[in-house]
Coordinates of C-alpha atoms in Angstrom, one line a residue:
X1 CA -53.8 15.4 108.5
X2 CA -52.3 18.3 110.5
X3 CA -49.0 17.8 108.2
X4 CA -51.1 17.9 105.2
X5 CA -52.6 21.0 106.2
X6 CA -49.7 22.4 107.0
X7 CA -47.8 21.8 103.6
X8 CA -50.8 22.7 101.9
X9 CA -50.8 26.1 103.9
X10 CA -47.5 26.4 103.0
X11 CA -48.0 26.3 98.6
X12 CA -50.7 28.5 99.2
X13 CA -48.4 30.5 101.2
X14 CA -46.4 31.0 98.5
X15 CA -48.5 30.8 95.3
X16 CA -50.4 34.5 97.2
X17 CA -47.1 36.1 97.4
X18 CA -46.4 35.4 94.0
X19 CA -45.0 38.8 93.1
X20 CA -42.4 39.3 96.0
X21 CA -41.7 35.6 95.6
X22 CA -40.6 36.5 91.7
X23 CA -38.6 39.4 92.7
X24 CA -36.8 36.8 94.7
X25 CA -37.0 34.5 92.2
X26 CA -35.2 36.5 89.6
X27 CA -32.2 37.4 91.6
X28 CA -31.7 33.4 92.9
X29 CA -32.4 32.6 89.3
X30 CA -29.4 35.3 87.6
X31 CA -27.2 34.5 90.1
X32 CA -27.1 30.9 89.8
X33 CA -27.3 31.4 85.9
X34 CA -24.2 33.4 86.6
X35 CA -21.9 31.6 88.6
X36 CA -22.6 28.6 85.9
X37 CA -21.5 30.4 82.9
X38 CA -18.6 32.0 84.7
X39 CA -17.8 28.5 86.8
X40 CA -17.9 26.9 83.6
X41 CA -15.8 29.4 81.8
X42 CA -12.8 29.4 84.6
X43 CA -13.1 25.6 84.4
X44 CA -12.7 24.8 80.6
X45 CA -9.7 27.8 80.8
X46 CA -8.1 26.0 83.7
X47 CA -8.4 22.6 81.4
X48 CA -7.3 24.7 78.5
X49 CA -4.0 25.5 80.0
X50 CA -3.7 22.1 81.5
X51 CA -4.3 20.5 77.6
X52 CA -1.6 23.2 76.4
X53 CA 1.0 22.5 78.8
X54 CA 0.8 19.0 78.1
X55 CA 0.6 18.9 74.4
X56 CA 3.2 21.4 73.6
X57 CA 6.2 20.2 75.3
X58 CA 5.8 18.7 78.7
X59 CA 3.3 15.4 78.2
X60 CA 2.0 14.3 81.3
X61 CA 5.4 13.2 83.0
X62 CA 9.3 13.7 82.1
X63 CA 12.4 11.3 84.1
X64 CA 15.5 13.4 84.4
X65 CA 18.3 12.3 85.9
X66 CA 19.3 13.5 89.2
X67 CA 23.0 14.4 89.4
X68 CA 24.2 17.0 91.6
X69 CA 27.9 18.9 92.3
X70 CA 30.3 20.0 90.1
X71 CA 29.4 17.1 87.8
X72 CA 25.6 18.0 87.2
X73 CA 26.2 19.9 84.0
X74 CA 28.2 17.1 82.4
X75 CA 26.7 14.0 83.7
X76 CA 23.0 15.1 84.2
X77 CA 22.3 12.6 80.9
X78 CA 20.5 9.2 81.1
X79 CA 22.6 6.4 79.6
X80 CA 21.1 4.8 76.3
X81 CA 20.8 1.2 77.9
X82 CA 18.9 2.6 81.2
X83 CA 16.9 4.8 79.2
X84 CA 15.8 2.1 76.7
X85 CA 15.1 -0.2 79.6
X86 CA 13.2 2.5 81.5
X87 CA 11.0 3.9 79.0
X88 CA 9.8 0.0 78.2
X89 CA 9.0 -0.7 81.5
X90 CA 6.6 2.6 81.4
X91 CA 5.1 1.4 77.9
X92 CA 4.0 -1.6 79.4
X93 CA 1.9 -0.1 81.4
X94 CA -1.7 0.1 80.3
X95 CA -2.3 3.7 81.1
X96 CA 1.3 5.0 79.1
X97 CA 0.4 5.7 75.5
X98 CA 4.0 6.5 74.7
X99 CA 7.3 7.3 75.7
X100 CA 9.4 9.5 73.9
X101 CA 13.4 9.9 74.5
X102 CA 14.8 13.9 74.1
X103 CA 17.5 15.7 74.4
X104 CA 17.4 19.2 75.6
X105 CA 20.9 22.1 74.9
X106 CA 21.4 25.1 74.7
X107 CA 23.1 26.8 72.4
X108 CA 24.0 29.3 69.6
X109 CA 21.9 29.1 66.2
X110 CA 23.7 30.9 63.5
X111 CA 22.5 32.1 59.6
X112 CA 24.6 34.9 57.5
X113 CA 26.5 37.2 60.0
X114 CA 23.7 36.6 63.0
X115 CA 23.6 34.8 65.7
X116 CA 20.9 34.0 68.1
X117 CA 21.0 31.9 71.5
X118 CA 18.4 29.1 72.2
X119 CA 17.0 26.9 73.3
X120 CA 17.3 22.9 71.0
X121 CA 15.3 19.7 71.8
X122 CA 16.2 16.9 70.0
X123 CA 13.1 14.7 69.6
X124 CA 11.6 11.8 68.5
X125 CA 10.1 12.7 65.5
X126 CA 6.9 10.4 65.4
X127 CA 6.7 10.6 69.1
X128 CA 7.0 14.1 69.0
X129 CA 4.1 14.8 66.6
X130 CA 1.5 13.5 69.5
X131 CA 3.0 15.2 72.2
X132 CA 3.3 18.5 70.3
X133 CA -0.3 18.6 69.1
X134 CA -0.8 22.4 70.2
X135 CA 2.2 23.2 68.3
X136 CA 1.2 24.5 65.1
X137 CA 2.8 23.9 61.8
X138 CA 2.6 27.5 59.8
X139 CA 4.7 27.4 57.1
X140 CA 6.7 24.1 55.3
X141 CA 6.1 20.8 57.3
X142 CA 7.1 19.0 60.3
X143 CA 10.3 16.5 61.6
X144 CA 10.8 13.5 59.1
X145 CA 12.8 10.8 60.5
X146 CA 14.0 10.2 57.1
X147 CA 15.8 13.5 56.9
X148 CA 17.9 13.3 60.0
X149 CA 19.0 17.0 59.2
X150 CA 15.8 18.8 59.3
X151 CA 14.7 21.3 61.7
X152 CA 11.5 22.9 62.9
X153 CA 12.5 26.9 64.0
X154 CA 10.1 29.3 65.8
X155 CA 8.0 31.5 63.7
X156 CA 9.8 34.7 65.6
X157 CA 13.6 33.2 65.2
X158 CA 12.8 31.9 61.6
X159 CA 12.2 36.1 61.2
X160 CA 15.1 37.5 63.3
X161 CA 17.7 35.5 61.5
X162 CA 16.1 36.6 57.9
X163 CA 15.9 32.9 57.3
X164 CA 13.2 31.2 55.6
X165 CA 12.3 27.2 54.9
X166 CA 14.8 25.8 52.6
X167 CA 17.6 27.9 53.9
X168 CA 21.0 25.8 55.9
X169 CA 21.6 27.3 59.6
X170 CA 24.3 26.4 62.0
X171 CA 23.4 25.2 65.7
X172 CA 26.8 25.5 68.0
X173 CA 26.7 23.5 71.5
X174 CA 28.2 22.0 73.9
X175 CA 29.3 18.1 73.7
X176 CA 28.9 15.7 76.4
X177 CA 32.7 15.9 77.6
X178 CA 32.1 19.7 77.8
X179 CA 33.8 20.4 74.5
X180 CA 32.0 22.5 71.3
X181 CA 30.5 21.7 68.3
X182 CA 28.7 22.9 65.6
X183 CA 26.3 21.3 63.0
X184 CA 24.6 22.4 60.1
X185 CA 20.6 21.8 59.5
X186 CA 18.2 22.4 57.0
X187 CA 15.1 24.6 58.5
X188 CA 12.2 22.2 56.8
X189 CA 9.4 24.1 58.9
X190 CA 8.4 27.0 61.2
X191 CA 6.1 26.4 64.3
X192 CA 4.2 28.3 66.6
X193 CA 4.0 27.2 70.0
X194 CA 1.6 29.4 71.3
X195 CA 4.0 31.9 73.2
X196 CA 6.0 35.0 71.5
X197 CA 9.1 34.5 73.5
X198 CA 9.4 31.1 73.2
X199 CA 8.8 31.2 69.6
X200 CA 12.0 33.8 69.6
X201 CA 14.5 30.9 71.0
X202 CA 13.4 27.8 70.6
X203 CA 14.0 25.2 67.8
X204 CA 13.7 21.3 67.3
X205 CA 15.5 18.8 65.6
X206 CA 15.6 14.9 65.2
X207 CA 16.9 13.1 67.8
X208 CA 20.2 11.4 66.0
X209 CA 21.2 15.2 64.6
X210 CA 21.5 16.2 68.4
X211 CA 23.7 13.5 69.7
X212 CA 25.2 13.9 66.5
X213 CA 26.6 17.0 67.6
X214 CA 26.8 15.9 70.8
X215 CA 29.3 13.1 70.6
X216 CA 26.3 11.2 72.9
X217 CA 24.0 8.5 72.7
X218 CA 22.7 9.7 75.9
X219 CA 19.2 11.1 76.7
X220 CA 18.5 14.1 78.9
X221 CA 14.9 12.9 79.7
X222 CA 12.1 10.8 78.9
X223 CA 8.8 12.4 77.9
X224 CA 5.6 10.1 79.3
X225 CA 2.6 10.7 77.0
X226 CA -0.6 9.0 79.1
X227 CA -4.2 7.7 77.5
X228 CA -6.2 10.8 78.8
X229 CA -9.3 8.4 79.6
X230 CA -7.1 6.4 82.1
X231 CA -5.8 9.5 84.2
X232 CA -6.2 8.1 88.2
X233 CA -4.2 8.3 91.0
X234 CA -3.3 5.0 90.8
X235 CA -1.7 5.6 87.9
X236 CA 0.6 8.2 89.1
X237 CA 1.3 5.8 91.6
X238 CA 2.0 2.9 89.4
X239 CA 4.5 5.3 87.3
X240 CA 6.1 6.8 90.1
X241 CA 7.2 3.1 91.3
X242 CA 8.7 2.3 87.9
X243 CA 11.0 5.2 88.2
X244 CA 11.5 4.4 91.9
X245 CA 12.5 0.4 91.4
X246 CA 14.5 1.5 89.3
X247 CA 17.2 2.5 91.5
X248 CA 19.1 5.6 92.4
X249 CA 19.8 8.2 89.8
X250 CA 16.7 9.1 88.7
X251 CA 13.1 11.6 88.9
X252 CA 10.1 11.9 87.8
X253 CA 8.1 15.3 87.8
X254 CA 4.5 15.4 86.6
X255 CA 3.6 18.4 84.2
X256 CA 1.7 19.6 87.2
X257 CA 5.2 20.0 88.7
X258 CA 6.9 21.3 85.9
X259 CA 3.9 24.4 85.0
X260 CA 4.1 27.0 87.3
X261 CA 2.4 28.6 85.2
X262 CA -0.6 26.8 85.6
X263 CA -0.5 27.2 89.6
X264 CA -0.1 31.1 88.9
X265 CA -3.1 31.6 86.6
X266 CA -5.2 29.2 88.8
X267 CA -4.4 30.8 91.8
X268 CA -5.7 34.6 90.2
X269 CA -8.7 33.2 88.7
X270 CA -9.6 31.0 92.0
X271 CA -9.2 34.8 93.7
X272 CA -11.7 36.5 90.8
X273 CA -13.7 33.3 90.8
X274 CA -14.3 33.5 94.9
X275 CA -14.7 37.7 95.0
X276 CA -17.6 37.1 91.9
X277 CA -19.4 34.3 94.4
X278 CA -19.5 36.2 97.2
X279 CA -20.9 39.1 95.3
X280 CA -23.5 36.9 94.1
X281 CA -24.4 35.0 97.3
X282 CA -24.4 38.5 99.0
X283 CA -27.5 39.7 96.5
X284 CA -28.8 36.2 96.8
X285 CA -29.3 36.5 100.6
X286 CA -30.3 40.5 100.7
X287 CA -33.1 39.2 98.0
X288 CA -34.5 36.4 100.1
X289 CA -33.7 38.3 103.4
X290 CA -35.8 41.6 102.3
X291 CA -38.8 39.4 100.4
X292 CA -39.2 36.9 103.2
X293 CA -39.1 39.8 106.2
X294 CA -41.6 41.7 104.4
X295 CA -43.5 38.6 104.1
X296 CA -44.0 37.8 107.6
X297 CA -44.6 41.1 108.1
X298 CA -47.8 41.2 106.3
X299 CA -48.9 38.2 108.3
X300 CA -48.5 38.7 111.7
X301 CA -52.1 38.3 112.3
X302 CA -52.4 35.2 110.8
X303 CA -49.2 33.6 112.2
X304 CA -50.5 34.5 115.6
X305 CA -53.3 32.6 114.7
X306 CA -51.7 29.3 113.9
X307 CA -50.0 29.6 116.7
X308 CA -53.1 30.2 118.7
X309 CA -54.5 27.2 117.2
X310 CA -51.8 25.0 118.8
X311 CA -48.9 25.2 116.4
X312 CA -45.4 25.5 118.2
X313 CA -42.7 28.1 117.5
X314 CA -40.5 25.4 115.8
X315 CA -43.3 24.6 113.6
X316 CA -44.1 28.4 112.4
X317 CA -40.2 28.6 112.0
X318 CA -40.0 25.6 110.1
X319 CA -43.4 26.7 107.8
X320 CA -41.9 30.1 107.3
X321 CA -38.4 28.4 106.5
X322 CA -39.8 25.9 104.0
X323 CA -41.9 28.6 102.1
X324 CA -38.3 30.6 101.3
X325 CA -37.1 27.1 100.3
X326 CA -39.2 26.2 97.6
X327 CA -38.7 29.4 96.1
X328 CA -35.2 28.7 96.4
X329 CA -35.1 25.1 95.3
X330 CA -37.6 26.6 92.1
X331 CA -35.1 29.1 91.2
X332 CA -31.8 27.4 91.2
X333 CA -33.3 24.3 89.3
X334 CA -34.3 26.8 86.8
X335 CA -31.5 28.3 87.2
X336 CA -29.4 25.7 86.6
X337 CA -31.3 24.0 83.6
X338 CA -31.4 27.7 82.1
X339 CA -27.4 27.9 82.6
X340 CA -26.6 24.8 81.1
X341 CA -28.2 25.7 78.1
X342 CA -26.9 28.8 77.7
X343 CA -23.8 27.5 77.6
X344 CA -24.4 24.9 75.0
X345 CA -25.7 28.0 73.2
X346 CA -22.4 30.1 73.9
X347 CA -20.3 26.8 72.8
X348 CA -22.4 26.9 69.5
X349 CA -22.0 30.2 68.4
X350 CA -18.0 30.1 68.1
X351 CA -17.4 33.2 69.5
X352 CA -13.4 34.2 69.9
X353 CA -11.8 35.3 72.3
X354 CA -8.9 38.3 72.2
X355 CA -5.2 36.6 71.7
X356 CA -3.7 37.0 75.4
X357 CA -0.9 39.4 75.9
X358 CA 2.8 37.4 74.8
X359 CA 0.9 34.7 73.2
X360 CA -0.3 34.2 69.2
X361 CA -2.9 32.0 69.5
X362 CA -6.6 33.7 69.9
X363 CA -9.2 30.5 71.4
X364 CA -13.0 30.2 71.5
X365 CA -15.2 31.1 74.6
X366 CA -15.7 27.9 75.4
X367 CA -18.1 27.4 79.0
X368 CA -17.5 23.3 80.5
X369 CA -20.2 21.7 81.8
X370 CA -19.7 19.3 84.8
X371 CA -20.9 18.1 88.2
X372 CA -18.7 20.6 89.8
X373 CA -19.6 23.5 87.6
X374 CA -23.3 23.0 88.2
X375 CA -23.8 21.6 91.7
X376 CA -21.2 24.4 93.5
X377 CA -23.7 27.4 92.5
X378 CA -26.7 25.3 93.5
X379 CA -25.0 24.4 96.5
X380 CA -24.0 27.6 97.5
X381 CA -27.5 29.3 96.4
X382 CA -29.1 27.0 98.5
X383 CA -27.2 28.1 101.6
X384 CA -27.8 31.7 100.9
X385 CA -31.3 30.7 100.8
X386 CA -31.5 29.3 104.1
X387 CA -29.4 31.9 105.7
X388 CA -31.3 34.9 104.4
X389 CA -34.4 33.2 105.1
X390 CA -33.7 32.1 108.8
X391 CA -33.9 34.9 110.4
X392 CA -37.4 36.2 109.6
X393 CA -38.6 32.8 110.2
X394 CA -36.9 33.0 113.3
X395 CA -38.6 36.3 114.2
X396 CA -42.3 34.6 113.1
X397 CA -41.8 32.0 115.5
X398 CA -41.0 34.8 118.3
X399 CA -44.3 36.6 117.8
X400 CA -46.0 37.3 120.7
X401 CA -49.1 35.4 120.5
X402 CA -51.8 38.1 122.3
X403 CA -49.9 41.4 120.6
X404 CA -49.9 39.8 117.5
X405 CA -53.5 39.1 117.5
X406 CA -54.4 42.5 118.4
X407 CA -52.6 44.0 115.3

């Protein structure tokens, strides 16, 4: 009975002090709406970049062979036979969607009297098309394996060499004995990958039109393309030990590995994302701190009085405690519900976002939703609650019980 009067003390505790409690309300209530939206917005952008890296030229892993000295330029290939053998091993694994075989030079692209260096990638072309999914296609169409000379050339090149589709441009390289060659292709497309100054030296071409000019059946790496729903850690283990019982000679590197990038922009944003919480928290806390204090305040007399009627420190402390709770727990459940939907609003209304600086691709505000996104400000609200609301509960349980009672 004495618990039941208690908790119903408490709800009628905080239905009186209805006003101060909404003040408090409010700012629990923006501030967990805040750190959703912007949670959720740092999230899908870190995913963003993560889907971009991957599906533009990395995939999820690549095997290069490990050759080092004086022979590292030459040699650093991986034979036909071990690179066949390898890359069905990985496809027989359930979680490998594809693997692709590549060749990556550098070299000299020529048209008319110019001449450009860049970077080549000779590439499977079927293969090719699902791991290069964020490259666009802007003007003709992309690599055929039935014509062996075409080539896809950055939008940027395509406009610095006064080429267009249709027109016959020269790539010079070096063989696999060290020697040089040329080879004429045909430019069948123009892409867009997304960044200015890769877009300014960077071409593609099919696979045999490399080793072509090459003199080399030889691969420089194999791109792993994974089934996105199957991503565990036991996969990464399970592909790491193909490459490893394999023998000496070779490495795998995850796209993780390969995208500083990546590492760079989440480190920044991890920095904004953390000064933005503490901000938040900070108003949290002064909100239930001042409402709370004030609170007590107003009741000394009658918190000297439960306590003259038997009631312990602890349990005044507790009563006190519990009365900032609810209107915490109320507020960040509101919160929460209120931020969600918002964002599902936000997703909706296909708003765009300004291109970043040195890329060409402008992308939607776009806010993810997940257990992280939504259970790290309600966490963290939570804790400001009970921090900000400690003290003055503290303090009610301290009141002297025969000053009190004379106030």
């Amino acid at each position: 009975m004495y618990l039941l009067f208690l908790g119903k003390l408490i709800v009628l505790n905080v239905l009186r002090d209805w006003r101060k409690n909404l003040i408090a309300c409010m700012a629990i209530l923006i501030g967990t709406i805040s750190l959703v939206l912007f949670g959720g917005y740092v999230a899908q952008m870190y995913e963003g970049i993560r889907l971009g890296s991957i599906y533009s030229q990395l995939g999820h892993y690549q095997v290069h062979a490990t050759v080092v000295g004086e022979e590292a330029y030459t040699k650093s290939l991986i034979a036909k036979e071990r690179a066949v053998l390898v890359a069905d091993k990985l496809a027989a694994l359930d979680e490998v969607k594809l693997v692709s075989h590549r060749v990556e030079a550098q070299g000299l692209i020529s048209f008319g009297d110019k001449s450009v260096g860049i970077l080549a990638y000779g590439v499977d072309a079927d293969a090719d098309a699902q791991i290069s999914e964020a490259v666009s296609i802007v003007e003709g169409s992309g690599l055929f394996s039935h014509k062996p000379a075409g080539a896809l050339v950055g939008r940027e090149l395509l406009a610095e060499l006064g080429a267009k589709v249709g027109d016959i441009l020269t790539f010079l390289t070096t063989t696999d004995g060290g020697a040089i060659n040329a080879v004429d292709m045909e430019v069948i497309g123009v892409m867009d990958t997304g960044a200015k100054e890769l877009n300014k030296r960077f071409i593609k071409m099919n696979l045999s039109l490399m080793q072509e000019v090459q003199h080399s059946d030889a691969v420089t790496n194999l791109v792993v393309l994974l089934d996105e729903s199957k991503l565990t850690d036991e996969s990464d283990r399970l592909i790491r030990a193909v490459i490893a019982n394999d023998g000496p000679g070779l490495s795998i590197k995850s796209w993780s590995e390969m995208s500083d990038q990546y590492h760079q922009i989440v480190a920044m944003f991890n920095n904004i994302f953390g000064f933005v919480t503490a901000l938040v928290i900070i108003i949290i806390f002064a909100a239930i701190f001042n409402t709370m204090t004030m609170g007590v305040m107003e009741r000394v007399s009658e918190l000297s009085t439960i306590r003259a009627l038997g009631s312990s420190r602890t349990e005044v402390l507790l009563m006190v405690l519990i009365e900032g709770l609810i209107v915490g727990v109320f507020a960040v459940l509101v919160g929460i519900g209120s931020g969600a939907l918002l964002a599902q609003v936000i997703n909706y209304a296909n708003i765009n976002m300004p291109t970043p600086p040195g890329s060409t691709f402008a992308y939607p505000l776009r806010i993810l939703l997940d257990l992280q996104v939504l259970m790290v400000p309600a966490f963290l609200t939570l804790i400001a609650t009970l921090v900000g609301g400690f003290f003055p509960a503290w303090r009610a349980g301290r009141l002297p019980i025969n000053e009190a009672m004379q106030r």
